[in-house]
mmCIF file of C-alpha atoms in Angstrom:
data_model
loop_
_atom_site.group_PDB
_atom_site.id
_atom_site.type_symbol
_atom_site.label_atom_id
_atom_site.label_comp_id
_atom_site.label_asym_id
_atom_site.label_seq_id
_atom_site.Cartn_x
_atom_site.Cartn_y
_atom_site.Cartn_z
ATOM 1 C CA MET J 1 0.188 46.340 -16.056
ATOM 2 C CA THR J 2 -0.163 44.252 -19.228
ATOM 3 C CA ASP J 3 1.570 45.015 -22.479
ATOM 4 C CA ASN J 4 -1.519 46.878 -24.100
ATOM 5 C CA ALA J 5 -2.936 48.391 -20.920
ATOM 6 C CA PRO J 6 -1.961 52.031 -20.217
ATOM 7 C CA ILE J 7 0.378 52.967 -17.238
ATOM 8 C CA LYS J 8 -1.851 53.721 -14.334
ATOM 9 C CA VAL J 9 -0.569 56.524 -11.913
ATOM 10 C CA LEU J 10 -2.144 57.807 -8.624
ATOM 11 C CA VAL J 11 -1.387 61.442 -8.387
ATOM 12 C CA THR J 12 -2.070 62.649 -4.670
ATOM 13 C CA ILE J 13 -1.208 65.369 -2.396
ATOM 14 C CA LEU J 14 -0.248 64.635 1.331
ATOM 15 C CA GLY J 15 -1.149 66.134 4.722
ATOM 16 C CA LEU J 16 -2.011 69.893 4.955
ATOM 17 C CA ASP J 17 -0.542 70.799 1.633
ATOM 18 C CA GLN J 18 -3.272 72.500 -0.374
ATOM 19 C CA HIS J 19 -1.292 73.247 -3.507
ATOM 20 C CA GLU J 20 -2.630 71.350 -6.111
ATOM 21 C CA VAL J 21 -1.982 73.286 -9.464
ATOM 22 C CA GLY J 22 1.196 71.188 -9.805
ATOM 23 C CA ALA J 23 -0.548 67.892 -9.100
ATOM 24 C CA LEU J 24 -3.357 68.992 -11.940
ATOM 25 C CA ALA J 25 -0.916 69.879 -14.324
ATOM 26 C CA ILE J 26 1.270 66.640 -14.052
ATOM 27 C CA ALA J 27 -2.080 64.573 -14.071
ATOM 28 C CA ALA J 28 -3.019 66.264 -17.352
ATOM 29 C CA THR J 29 0.522 65.559 -18.852
ATOM 30 C CA LEU J 30 0.524 61.882 -17.917
ATOM 31 C CA ARG J 31 -3.082 61.556 -19.382
ATOM 32 C CA ASP J 32 -2.097 63.479 -22.605
ATOM 33 C CA ALA J 33 0.898 60.875 -22.668
ATOM 34 C CA GLY J 34 -1.679 58.125 -22.800
ATOM 35 C CA MET J 35 -1.464 57.111 -19.191
ATOM 36 C CA GLU J 36 -4.552 56.377 -16.907
ATOM 37 C CA VAL J 37 -4.500 58.844 -14.000
ATOM 38 C CA VAL J 38 -6.480 58.436 -10.610
ATOM 39 C CA TYR J 39 -6.258 61.666 -9.065
ATOM 40 C CA GLY J 40 -6.401 61.305 -5.206
ATOM 41 C CA GLY J 41 -6.780 65.090 -4.493
ATOM 42 C CA ARG J 42 -5.688 67.061 -1.458
ATOM 43 C CA PHE J 43 -5.125 66.483 2.310
ATOM 44 C CA ASN J 44 -4.495 62.678 2.123
ATOM 45 C CA LEU J 45 -2.595 60.707 4.808
ATOM 46 C CA PRO J 46 -0.792 57.433 3.976
ATOM 47 C CA PRO J 47 -3.417 54.901 4.816
ATOM 48 C CA ALA J 48 -5.768 56.641 2.193
ATOM 49 C CA VAL J 49 -2.937 56.778 -0.201
ATOM 50 C CA VAL J 50 -2.278 53.057 0.169
ATOM 51 C CA ASN J 51 -6.003 52.154 0.240
ATOM 52 C CA THR J 52 -6.408 54.101 -2.992
ATOM 53 C CA ALA J 53 -3.542 52.519 -4.564
ATOM 54 C CA LEU J 54 -4.665 49.242 -3.689
ATOM 55 C CA GLN J 55 -8.385 49.666 -4.874
ATOM 56 C CA GLU J 56 -7.245 50.909 -8.012
ATOM 57 C CA ASP J 57 -4.400 48.704 -8.902
ATOM 58 C CA VAL J 58 -2.115 51.443 -9.823
ATOM 59 C CA ASP J 59 1.582 51.098 -11.046
ATOM 60 C CA ILE J 60 3.112 53.924 -9.707
ATOM 61 C CA ILE J 61 2.024 56.385 -6.961
ATOM 62 C CA GLY J 62 3.036 59.963 -7.695
ATOM 63 C CA ILE J 63 3.024 62.417 -4.721
ATOM 64 C CA SER J 64 2.965 65.908 -5.596
ATOM 65 C CA THR J 65 4.469 68.443 -2.908
ATOM 66 C CA HIS J 66 4.702 72.031 -2.432
ATOM 67 C CA SER J 67 5.676 71.477 1.111
ATOM 68 C CA TRP J 68 8.282 69.086 3.019
ATOM 69 C CA GLU J 69 5.385 67.117 4.589
ATOM 70 C CA TYR J 70 6.090 64.196 2.293
ATOM 71 C CA LEU J 71 9.370 63.369 4.141
ATOM 72 C CA HIS J 72 7.498 62.865 7.284
ATOM 73 C CA PHE J 73 4.839 60.483 5.470
ATOM 74 C CA LEU J 74 7.138 58.394 3.078
ATOM 75 C CA GLU J 75 7.941 55.760 5.577
ATOM 76 C CA ASP J 76 4.389 55.227 6.653
ATOM 77 C CA ILE J 77 3.400 55.012 2.894
ATOM 78 C CA PHE J 78 6.278 52.450 2.357
ATOM 79 C CA ASN J 79 5.199 50.628 5.373
ATOM 80 C CA GLY J 80 1.560 50.425 4.403
ATOM 81 C CA LEU J 81 2.175 49.346 1.054
ATOM 82 C CA LYS J 82 4.621 46.380 2.279
ATOM 83 C CA GLU J 83 1.576 45.357 4.666
ATOM 84 C CA ALA J 84 -0.735 45.397 1.845
ATOM 85 C CA GLY J 85 1.555 43.173 -0.108
ATOM 86 C CA MET J 86 2.075 45.842 -2.778
ATOM 87 C CA ASP J 87 5.296 46.542 -4.599
ATOM 88 C CA VAL J 88 4.514 49.843 -6.002
ATOM 89 C CA PRO J 89 7.050 52.461 -7.013
ATOM 90 C CA VAL J 90 6.468 55.969 -5.348
ATOM 91 C CA VAL J 91 7.593 59.120 -7.205
ATOM 92 C CA VAL J 92 7.613 62.593 -5.521
ATOM 93 C CA GLY J 93 7.598 65.861 -7.533
ATOM 94 C CA GLY J 94 7.125 69.389 -6.825
ATOM 95 C CA SER J 95 8.544 73.096 -6.503
ATOM 96 C CA VAL J 96 10.318 72.405 -3.438
ATOM 97 C CA VAL J 97 12.498 69.533 -4.706
ATOM 98 C CA THR J 98 15.669 70.862 -5.956
ATOM 99 C CA ASP J 99 18.226 68.843 -7.681
ATOM 100 C CA SER J 100 20.450 68.634 -4.460
ATOM 101 C CA ASP J 101 17.478 67.013 -2.861
ATOM 102 C CA LYS J 102 16.923 64.290 -5.292
ATOM 103 C CA THR J 103 19.516 61.935 -4.162
ATOM 104 C CA ASP J 104 18.648 62.195 -0.458
ATOM 105 C CA ILE J 105 14.895 61.534 -1.707
ATOM 106 C CA ILE J 106 15.862 58.584 -3.773
ATOM 107 C CA SER J 107 17.976 57.135 -0.889
ATOM 108 C CA LYS J 108 14.684 57.000 1.187
ATOM 109 C CA GLY J 109 13.336 54.360 -1.311
ATOM 110 C CA VAL J 110 11.558 56.740 -3.584
ATOM 111 C CA ALA J 111 12.003 55.567 -7.430
ATOM 112 C CA ALA J 112 12.216 59.086 -8.867
ATOM 113 C CA ALA J 113 12.246 62.901 -7.773
ATOM 114 C CA PHE J 114 11.170 65.586 -9.918
ATOM 115 C CA GLY J 115 11.653 69.488 -9.416
ATOM 116 C CA PRO J 116 10.956 72.694 -11.226
ATOM 117 C CA THR J 117 14.017 71.994 -13.614
ATOM 118 C CA ASP J 118 12.601 68.975 -14.907
ATOM 119 C CA THR J 119 10.655 69.034 -18.274
ATOM 120 C CA PRO J 120 6.984 67.150 -18.732
ATOM 121 C CA GLU J 121 8.773 65.122 -21.393
ATOM 122 C CA GLY J 122 11.557 63.975 -19.030
ATOM 123 C CA ILE J 123 8.921 63.289 -16.259
ATOM 124 C CA VAL J 124 6.629 61.073 -18.742
ATOM 125 C CA ALA J 125 9.773 59.364 -19.877
ATOM 126 C CA GLU J 126 10.944 58.537 -16.415
ATOM 127 C CA ILE J 127 7.409 57.294 -15.367
ATOM 128 C CA ARG J 128 7.613 55.183 -18.471
ATOM 129 C CA ARG J 129 11.041 53.624 -17.599
ATOM 130 C CA ILE J 130 9.861 52.942 -14.129
ATOM 131 C CA ALA J 131 6.725 51.033 -15.221
ATOM 132 C CA ALA J 132 8.397 49.031 -17.879
ATOM 133 C CA LEU J 133 11.174 48.210 -14.996
ATOM 134 C CA ARG J 134 8.415 47.036 -12.725
ATOM 135 C CA SER J 135 6.594 45.035 -15.554
ATOM 136 C CA VAL J 136 10.013 43.240 -16.141
ATOM 137 C CA GLN J 137 10.408 42.550 -12.448
ATOM 138 C CA GLU J 138 6.745 41.246 -12.280
ATOM 139 C CA THR J 139 7.395 38.722 -14.885
ATOM 140 C CA ALA J 140 10.907 37.525 -13.519
#
């Protein structure tokens, strides 16, 4: 990400989770906030997520979830990113992510977790913070 380029976010849904209303809503929210959104759609497995992130050169991977499948796939995503030589933050959001779950999710290596109590403005601000932190780390 350069100073003038918009933040580029991959929004995707893993496994058999077919609930995409939230993913579409957050994709529109991020787009309306000036970010470039790559929509990965439903039914993705970790290799496809990593491949799309690599091909699209995204700044952040956003996993939308309405089920707990993402917990099964996170390690595979992190391993795939490492194997591809990519250091891309991963965020998770969805209606199943409770405030009490966030600490546990973040302890697994996720940069941020969003649930039904998070506001669109707060999500956009956190995505911007994570992207800025990544940009600083890349230039250091």
